[in-house]
Coordinates of C-alpha atoms in Angstrom, one line a residue:
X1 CA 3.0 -35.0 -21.9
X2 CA 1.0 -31.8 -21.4
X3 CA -2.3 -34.1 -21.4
X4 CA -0.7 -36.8 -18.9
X5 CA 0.2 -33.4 -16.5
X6 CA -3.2 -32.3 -16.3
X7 CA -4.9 -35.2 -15.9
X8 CA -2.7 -36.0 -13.5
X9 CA -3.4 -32.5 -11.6
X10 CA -7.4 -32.7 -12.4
X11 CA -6.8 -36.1 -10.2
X12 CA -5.1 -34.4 -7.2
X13 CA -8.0 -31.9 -6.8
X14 CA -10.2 -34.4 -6.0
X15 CA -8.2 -35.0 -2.7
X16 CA -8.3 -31.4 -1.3
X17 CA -11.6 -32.5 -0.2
X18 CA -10.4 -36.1 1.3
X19 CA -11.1 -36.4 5.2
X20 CA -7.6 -37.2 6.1
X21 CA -5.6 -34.1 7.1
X22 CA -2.1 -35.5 5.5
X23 CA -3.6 -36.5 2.3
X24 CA -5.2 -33.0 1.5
X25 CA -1.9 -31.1 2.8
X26 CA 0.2 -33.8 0.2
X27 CA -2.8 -33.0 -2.4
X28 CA -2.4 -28.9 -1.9
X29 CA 1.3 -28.8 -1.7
X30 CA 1.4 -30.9 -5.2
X31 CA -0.7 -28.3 -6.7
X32 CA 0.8 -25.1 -5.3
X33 CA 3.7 -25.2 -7.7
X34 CA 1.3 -24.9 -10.4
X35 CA -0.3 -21.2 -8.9
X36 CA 3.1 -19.4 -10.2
X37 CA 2.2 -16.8 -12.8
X38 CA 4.1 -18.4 -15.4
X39 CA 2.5 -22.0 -15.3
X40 CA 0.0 -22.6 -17.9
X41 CA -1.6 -25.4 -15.6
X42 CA -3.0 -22.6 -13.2
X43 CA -6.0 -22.2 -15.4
X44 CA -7.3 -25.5 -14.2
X45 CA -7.9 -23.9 -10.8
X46 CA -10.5 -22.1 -12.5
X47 CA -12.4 -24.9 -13.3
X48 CA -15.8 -25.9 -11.1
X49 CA -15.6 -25.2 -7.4
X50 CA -11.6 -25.3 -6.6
X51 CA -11.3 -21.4 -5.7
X52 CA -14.2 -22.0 -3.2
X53 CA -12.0 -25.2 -2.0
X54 CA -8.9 -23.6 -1.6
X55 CA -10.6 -20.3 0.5
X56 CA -12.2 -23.2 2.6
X57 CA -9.2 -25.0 3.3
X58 CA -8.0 -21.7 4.8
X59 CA -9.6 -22.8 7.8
X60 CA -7.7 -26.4 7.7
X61 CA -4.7 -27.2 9.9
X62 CA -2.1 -24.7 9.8
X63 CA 0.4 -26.1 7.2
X64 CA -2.3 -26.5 4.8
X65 CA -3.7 -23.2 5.5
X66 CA -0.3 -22.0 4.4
X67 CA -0.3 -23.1 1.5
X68 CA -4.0 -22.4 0.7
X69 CA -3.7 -19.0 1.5
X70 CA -0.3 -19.1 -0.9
X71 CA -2.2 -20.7 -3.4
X72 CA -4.6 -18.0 -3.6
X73 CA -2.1 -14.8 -3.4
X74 CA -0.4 -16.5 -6.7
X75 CA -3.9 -16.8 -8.1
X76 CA -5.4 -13.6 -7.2
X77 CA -4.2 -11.1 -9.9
X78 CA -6.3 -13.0 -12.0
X79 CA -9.8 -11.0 -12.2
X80 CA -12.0 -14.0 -12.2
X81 CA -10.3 -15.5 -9.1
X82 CA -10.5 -12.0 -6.8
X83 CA -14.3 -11.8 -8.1
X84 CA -14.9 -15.5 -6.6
X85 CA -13.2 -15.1 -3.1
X86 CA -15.3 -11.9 -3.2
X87 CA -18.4 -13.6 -3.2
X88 CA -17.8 -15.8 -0.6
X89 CA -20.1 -14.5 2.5
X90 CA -17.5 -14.1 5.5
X91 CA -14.1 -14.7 3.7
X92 CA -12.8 -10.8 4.1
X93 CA -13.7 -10.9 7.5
X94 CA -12.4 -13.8 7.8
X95 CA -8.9 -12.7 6.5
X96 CA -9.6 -9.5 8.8
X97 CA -9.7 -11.4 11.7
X98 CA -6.5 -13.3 11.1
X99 CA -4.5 -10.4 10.9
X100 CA -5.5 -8.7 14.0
X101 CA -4.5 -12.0 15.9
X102 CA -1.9 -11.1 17.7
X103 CA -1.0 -14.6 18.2
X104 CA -1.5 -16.0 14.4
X105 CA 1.0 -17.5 12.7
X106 CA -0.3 -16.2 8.8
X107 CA -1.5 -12.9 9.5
X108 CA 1.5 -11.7 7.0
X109 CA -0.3 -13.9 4.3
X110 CA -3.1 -13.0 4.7
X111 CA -2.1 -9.2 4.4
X112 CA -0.5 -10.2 1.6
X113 CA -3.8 -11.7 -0.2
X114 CA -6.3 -8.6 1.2
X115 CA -3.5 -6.3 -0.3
X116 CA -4.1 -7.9 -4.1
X117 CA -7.8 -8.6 -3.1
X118 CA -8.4 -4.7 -2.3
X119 CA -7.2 -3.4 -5.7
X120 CA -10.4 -4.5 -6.9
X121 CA -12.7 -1.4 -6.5
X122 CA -15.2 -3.6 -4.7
X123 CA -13.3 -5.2 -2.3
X124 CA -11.6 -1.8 -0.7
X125 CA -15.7 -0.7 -0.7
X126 CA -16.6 -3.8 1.7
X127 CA -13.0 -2.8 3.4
X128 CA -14.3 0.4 3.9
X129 CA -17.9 -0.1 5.0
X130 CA -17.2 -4.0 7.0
X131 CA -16.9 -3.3 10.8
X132 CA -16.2 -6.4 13.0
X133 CA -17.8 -7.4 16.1
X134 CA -14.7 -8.3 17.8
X135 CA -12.2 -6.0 19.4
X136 CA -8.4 -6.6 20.2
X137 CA -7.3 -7.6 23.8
X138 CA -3.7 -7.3 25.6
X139 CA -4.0 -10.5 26.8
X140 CA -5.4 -14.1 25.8
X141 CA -9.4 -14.6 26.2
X142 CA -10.4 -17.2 28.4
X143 CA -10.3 -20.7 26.7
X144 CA -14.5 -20.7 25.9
X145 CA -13.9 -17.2 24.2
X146 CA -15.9 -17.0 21.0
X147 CA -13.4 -18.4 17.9
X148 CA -12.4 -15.4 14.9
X149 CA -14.0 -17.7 12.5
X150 CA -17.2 -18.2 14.7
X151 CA -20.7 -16.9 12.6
X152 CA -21.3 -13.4 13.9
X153 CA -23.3 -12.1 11.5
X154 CA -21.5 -13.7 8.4
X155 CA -24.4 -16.9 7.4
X156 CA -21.9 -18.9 6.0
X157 CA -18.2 -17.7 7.4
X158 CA -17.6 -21.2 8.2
X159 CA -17.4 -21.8 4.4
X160 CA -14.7 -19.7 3.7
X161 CA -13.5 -17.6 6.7
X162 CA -9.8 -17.6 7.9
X163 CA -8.2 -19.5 10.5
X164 CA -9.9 -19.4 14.5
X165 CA -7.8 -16.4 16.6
X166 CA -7.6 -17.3 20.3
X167 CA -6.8 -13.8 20.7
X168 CA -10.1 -12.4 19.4
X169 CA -12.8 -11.2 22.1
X170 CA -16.6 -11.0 21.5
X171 CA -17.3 -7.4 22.0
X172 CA -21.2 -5.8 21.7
X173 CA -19.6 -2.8 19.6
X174 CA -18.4 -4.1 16.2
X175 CA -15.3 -2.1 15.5
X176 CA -14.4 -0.5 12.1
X177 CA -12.1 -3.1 10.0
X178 CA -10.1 0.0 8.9
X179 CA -9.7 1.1 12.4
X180 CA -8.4 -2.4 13.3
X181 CA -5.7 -3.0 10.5
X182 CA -4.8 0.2 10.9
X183 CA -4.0 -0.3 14.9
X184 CA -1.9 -3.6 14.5
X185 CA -0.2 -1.8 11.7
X186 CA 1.1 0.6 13.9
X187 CA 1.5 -1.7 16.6
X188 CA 2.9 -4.5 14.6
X189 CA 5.7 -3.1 12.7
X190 CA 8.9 -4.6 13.4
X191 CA 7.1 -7.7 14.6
X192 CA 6.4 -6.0 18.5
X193 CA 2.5 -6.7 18.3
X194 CA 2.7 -10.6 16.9
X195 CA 6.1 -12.4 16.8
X196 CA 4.9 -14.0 13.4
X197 CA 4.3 -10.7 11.5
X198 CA 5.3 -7.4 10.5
X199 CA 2.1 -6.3 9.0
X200 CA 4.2 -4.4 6.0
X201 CA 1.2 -5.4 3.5
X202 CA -1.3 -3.6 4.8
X203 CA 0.3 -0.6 3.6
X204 CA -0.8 -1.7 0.1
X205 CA -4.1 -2.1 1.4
X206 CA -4.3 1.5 2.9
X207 CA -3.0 2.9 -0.6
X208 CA -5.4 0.7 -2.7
X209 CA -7.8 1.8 -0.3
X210 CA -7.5 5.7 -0.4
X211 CA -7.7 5.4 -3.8
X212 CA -11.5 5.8 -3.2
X213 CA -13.1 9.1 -1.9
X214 CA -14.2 7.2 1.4
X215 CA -10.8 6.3 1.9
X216 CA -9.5 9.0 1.8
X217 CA -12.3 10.7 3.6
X218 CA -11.0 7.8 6.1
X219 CA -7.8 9.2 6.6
X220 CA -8.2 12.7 6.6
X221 CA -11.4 12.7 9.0
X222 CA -11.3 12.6 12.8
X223 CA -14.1 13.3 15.2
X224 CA -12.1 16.2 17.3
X225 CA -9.5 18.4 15.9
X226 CA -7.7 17.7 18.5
X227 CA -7.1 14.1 17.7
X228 CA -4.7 13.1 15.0
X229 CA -6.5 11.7 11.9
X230 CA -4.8 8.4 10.6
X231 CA -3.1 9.9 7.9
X232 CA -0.7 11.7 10.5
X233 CA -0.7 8.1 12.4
X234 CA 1.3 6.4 9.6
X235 CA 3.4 9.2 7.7
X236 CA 6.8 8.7 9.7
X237 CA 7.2 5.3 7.6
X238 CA 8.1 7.3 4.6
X239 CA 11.9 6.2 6.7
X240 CA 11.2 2.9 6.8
X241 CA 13.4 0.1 6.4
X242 CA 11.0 -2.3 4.5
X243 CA 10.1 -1.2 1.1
X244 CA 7.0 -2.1 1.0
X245 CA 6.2 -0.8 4.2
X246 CA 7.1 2.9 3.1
X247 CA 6.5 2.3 -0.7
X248 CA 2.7 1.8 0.3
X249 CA 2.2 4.8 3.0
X250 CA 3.8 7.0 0.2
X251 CA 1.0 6.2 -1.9
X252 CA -1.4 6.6 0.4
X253 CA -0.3 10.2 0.9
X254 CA -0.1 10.6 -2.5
X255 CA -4.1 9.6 -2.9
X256 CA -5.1 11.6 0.5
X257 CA -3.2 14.9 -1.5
X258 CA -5.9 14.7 -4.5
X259 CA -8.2 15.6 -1.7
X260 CA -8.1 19.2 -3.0
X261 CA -10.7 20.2 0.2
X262 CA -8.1 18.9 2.3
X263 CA -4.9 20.6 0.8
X264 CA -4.0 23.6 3.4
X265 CA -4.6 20.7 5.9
X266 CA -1.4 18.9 5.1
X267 CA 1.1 21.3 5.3
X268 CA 2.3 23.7 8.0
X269 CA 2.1 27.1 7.3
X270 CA 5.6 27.4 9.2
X271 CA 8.3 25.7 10.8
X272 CA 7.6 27.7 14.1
X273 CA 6.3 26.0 17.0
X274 CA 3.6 23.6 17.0
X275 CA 1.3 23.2 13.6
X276 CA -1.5 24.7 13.3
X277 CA -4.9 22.6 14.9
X278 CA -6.0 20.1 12.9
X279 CA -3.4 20.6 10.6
X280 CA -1.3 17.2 8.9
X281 CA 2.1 18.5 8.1
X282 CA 3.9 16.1 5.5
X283 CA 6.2 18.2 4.4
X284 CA 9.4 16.7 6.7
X285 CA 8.2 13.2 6.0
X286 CA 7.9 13.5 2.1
X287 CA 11.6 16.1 1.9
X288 CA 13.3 13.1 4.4
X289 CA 13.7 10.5 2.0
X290 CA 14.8 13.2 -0.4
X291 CA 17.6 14.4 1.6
X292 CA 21.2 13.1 1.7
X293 CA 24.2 14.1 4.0
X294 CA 24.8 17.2 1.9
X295 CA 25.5 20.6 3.9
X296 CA 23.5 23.5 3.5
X297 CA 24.4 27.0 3.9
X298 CA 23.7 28.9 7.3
X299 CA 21.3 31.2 5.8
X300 CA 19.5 27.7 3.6
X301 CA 19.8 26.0 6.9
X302 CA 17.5 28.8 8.8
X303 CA 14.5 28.2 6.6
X304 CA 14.4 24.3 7.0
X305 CA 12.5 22.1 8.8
X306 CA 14.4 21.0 12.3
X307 CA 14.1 17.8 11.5
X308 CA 16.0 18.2 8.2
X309 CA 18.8 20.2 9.7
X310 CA 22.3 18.9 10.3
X311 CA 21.6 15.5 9.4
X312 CA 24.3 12.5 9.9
X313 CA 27.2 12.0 7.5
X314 CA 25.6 8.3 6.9
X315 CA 21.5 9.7 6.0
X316 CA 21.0 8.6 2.2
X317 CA 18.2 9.3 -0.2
X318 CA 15.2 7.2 -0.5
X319 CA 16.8 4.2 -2.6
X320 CA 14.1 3.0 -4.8
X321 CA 13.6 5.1 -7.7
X322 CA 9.1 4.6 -7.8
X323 CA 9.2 5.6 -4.2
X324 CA 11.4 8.8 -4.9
X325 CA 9.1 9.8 -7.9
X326 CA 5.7 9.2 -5.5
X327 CA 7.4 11.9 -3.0
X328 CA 8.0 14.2 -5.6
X329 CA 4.3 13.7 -7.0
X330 CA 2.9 14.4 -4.1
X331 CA 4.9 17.6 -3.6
X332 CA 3.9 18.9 -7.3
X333 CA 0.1 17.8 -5.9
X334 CA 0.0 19.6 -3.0
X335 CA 1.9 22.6 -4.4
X336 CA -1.0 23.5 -6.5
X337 CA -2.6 25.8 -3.8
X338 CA -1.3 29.2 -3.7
X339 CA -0.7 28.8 0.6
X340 CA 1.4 25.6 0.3
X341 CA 3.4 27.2 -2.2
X342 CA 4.4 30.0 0.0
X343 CA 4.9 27.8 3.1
X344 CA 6.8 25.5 0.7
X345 CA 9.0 28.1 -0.8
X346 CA 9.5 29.8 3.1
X347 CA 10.4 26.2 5.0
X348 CA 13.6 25.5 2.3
X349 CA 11.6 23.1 -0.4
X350 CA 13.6 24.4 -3.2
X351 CA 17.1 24.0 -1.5
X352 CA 16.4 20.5 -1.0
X353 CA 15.4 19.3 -4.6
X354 CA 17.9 21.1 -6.2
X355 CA 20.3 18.9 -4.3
X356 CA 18.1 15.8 -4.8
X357 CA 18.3 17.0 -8.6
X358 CA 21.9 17.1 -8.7
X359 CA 22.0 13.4 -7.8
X360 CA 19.2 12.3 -9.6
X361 CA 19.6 9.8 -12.6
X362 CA 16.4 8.3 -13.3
X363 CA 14.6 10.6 -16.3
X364 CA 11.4 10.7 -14.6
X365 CA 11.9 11.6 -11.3
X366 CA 14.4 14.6 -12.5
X367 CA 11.4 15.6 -14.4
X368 CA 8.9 15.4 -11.5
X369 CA 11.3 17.4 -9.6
X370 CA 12.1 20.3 -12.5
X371 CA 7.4 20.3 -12.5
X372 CA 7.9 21.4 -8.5
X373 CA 10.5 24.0 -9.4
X374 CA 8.5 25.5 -12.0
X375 CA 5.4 25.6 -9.6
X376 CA 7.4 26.8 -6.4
X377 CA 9.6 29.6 -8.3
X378 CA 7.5 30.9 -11.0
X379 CA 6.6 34.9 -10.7
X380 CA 3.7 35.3 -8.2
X381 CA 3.5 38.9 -7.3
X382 CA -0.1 41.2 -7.0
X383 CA -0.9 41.1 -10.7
X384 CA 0.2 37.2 -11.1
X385 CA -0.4 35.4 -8.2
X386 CA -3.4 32.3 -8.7
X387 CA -4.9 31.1 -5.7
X388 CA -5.2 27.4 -7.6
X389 CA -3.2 26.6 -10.7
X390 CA -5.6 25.8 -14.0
X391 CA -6.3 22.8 -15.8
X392 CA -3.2 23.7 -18.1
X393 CA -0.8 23.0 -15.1
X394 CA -2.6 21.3 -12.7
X395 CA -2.0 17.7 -12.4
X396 CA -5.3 16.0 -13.1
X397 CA -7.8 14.9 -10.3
X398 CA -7.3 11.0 -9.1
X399 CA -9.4 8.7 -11.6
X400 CA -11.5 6.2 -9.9
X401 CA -10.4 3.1 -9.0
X402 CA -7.9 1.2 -11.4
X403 CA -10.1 -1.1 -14.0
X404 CA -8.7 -4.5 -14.5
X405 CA -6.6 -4.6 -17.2
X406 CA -6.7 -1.1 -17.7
X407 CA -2.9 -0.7 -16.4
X408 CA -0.5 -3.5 -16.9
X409 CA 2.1 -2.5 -13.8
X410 CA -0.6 -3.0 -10.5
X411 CA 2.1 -4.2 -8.7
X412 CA 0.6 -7.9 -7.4
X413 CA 2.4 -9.6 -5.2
X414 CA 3.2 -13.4 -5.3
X415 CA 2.8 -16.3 -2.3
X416 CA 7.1 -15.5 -2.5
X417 CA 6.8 -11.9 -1.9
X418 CA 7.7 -10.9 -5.8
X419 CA 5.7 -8.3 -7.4
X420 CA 4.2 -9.4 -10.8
X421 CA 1.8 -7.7 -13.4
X422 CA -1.4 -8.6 -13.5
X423 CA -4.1 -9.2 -13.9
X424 CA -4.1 -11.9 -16.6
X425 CA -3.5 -15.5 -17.3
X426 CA -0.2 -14.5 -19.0
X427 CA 1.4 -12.3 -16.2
X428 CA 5.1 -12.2 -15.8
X429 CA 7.0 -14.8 -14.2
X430 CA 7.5 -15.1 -10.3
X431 CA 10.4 -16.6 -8.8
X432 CA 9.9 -19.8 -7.7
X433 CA 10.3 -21.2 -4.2
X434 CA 8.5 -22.2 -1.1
X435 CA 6.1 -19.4 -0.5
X436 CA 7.6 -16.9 2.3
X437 CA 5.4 -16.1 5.3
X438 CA 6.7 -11.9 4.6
X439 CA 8.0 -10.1 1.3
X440 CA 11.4 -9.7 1.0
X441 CA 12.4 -6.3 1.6
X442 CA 14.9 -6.2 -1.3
X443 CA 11.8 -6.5 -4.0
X444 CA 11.5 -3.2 -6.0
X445 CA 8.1 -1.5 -5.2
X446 CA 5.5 -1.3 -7.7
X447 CA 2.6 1.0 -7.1
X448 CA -0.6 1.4 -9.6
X449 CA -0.8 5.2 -9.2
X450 CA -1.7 6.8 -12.6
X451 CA 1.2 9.4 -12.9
X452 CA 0.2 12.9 -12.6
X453 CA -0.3 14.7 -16.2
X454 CA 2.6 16.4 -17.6
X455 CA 2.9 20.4 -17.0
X456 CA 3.8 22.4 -19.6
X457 CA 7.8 22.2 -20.2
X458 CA 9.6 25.5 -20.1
X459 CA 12.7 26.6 -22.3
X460 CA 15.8 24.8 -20.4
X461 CA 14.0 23.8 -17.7
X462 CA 16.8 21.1 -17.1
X463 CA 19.0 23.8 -16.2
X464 CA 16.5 26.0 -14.1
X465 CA 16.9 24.5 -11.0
X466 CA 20.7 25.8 -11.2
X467 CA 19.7 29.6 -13.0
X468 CA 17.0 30.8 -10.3

């Protein structure tokens, strides 16, 4: 039976190349069933040239680009089938260009498949350096406007580059590809830049990214002081209704905080007036998803944030326990310099995880948060103080760039918004379905972080957040 199957499959790839539009969307959609993690048939797509056939058909009538570019999301925690697509002249760009039109109808898949793409070390470098020499318009080009898949500087884009956007407009500048994603990002959330999109994916792709010290050189730069860097552009999704959406800007701030140079950058020295010039203050966006509708005492009220005072009867913590334990990361990160501890400990940090504590259950992030307390209220007078905590107790620096393989939860999405392991030929099941244009908000977030080392335990530290 298994014989008769792929025969029978090995058969229908010969039509994805057949002139007739229906009989290559009938061919594809017979074959997309097979992409699913769990199918032991997906290995066939490895064979001779069908990853190069599938990326081409990207640029095929819309409903077989759908499924082509499904096709490839299910296929892409696999390290041979990323390394392929990479090689293609023109196909990032290509997928670049389809999700800053504002009018395209799979700019979410395509998110989706540059989000898997990008945790490949070599990808997020052509992310990083790739600037595109088309820039975004209000309104619709003229109808001779260059297409997004036309040449510009890729030889063979037509090969393997993403569907045309009508909305794309020749420009003499090419514009960072960073720059761009990040703009629709902002603009796009909640559907308001294309009606066909909420752009929640390319939060992934900012995290994976910033894993990278240009990334997170990215963020953190800016060419005036003056200006906000795009770190400060995307912090207020740690609030976010879409999990993904908030789950991937949390780790991105979590990367940008192993920028030690950067560290009395991100957080406000005080809650008094405006912060300090060209300073990034993420202390109320990382202590907001911590906070519930508990009430504070006058004088613990006085030393918080505004924005964390008095806060509705119906505010709730940040539901998704991998999200809550990237917060408090970042906090233990960023409380390893001597001047964020002391803004931390005079702007009410300790007040609010010892509440989150209290209503903590998950092991792990109740451990995270006993690390902070340990940093924040440990004895720091003239003869003890440490400007930067040691080896012994500081978490470690951010390793490169995850290695395939090296860390089975990576936290690949599927064509039906379900995060699976990967990447391997035996990864763990995805649900099956008709591939959904958007991830389902109600998908735990996975994030491929490697967790911060352990500090050294004290004596009942599970009982020092209620003693000091």
């Amino acid at each position: 039976m298994a014989a008769q199957t792929t025969a029978q499959l090995l058969e229908l790839f010969s039509f994805l190349q057949d002139p007739q539009a229906p009989v290559r969307r009938i061919a594809l959609a017979s074959l997309l069933p097979y992409t699913i993690p769990d199918a032991p048939e997906r290995k066939l797509f490895l064979r001779d040239a069908h990853i190069e056939q599938l990326a081409t058909m990207c640029a095929d009538q819309e409903l077989i680009a759908h499924d082509a570019l499904s096709a490839l999301i299910n296929l892409s925690s696999t390290l041979e089938v990323v390394t392929r697509l990479h090689k293609l002249p023109g196909f990032v760009t290509g997928l670049v260009r389809m999700i800053i039109d504002e009018k395209a109808l799979l700019s979410d898949l395509a998110c989706m498949l540059l989000s898997n793409m990008s945790k490949l070390d070599a990808v997020s470098r052509q992310i990083l350096g790739l600037r595109v020499p088309f820039s975004l318009v209000e309104d619709a080009p003229a109808a001779d406007a260059p297409s997004a898949t036309a040449g510009a500087g890729d030889a063979d884009a037509s090969t393997a580059a993403a569907p045309r956007g009508p909305t794309l407009q020749a420009s003499t500048e090419e514009i960072a590809a960073l720059d761009l994603l990040l703009e629709v990002f902002l603009k796009g959330e909640g559907k308001k830049y294309n009606p066909n999109a909420n752009y929640d994916f390319l939060a992934s792709v900012f995290a994976n990214v910033s894993l990278l010290p240009a990334g997170r050189a990215f963020l953190l730069s800016t060419p005036d002081r003056s200006i906000e860097p795009p770190l400060a552009k995307i912090i207020s999704f740690t609030e976010h209704p879409s999990t993904i959406r908030r789950g991937g800007v949390a780790s991105t701030i979590k990367n940008a905080a192993f920028e030690k140079a950067g560290h009395t950058r991100l957080v406000a020295s005080s809650n008094e007036g405006p912060a300090e010039e060209g300073c990034i203050d993420l202390l109320v966006q990382l202590l907001l998803p911590l906070c519930g509708n508990e009430e504070f005492d006058l004088d613990v009220m006085d030393e918080l944030p505004g924005e964390l005072q008095l806060l509705p009867a119906s505010k709730q913590r940040e539901p998704d326990a991998q999200i809550r334990l990237i917060l408090v990361e970042t906090l233990v990160l960023l409380a390893t310099a001597r001047p964020n501890r002391d803004a931390m400990r005079a702007r009410g940090v300790y007040p609010v995880i010892k509440e989150a504590h209290l209503k903590e259950a998950v092991p792990g992030v109740k451990e995270a948060m006993v690390r902070l307390v340990n940093l924040l209220m440990r004895e720091e007078g003239p003869d003890t103080a440490v400007s930067e905590l040691d080896a012994s107790t500081a978490p470690e620096d951010l390793p490169p760039a995850p290695q395939w393989n090296a860390n089975p939860e990576t936290g690949f999405v599927s064509a039906a918004g379900v995060q699976v392991d990967g990447p391997s030929e035996e990864a763990e099941p995805a649900q099956e379905g008709a591939p959904a244009l958007a991830a389902g908000d109600d998908q735990p977030f996975e994030h491929n972080n490697v967790p911060l080392s352990r500090m050294q335990p004290e004596e009942d530290e599970d009982e020092m957040l209620l003693e000091v």
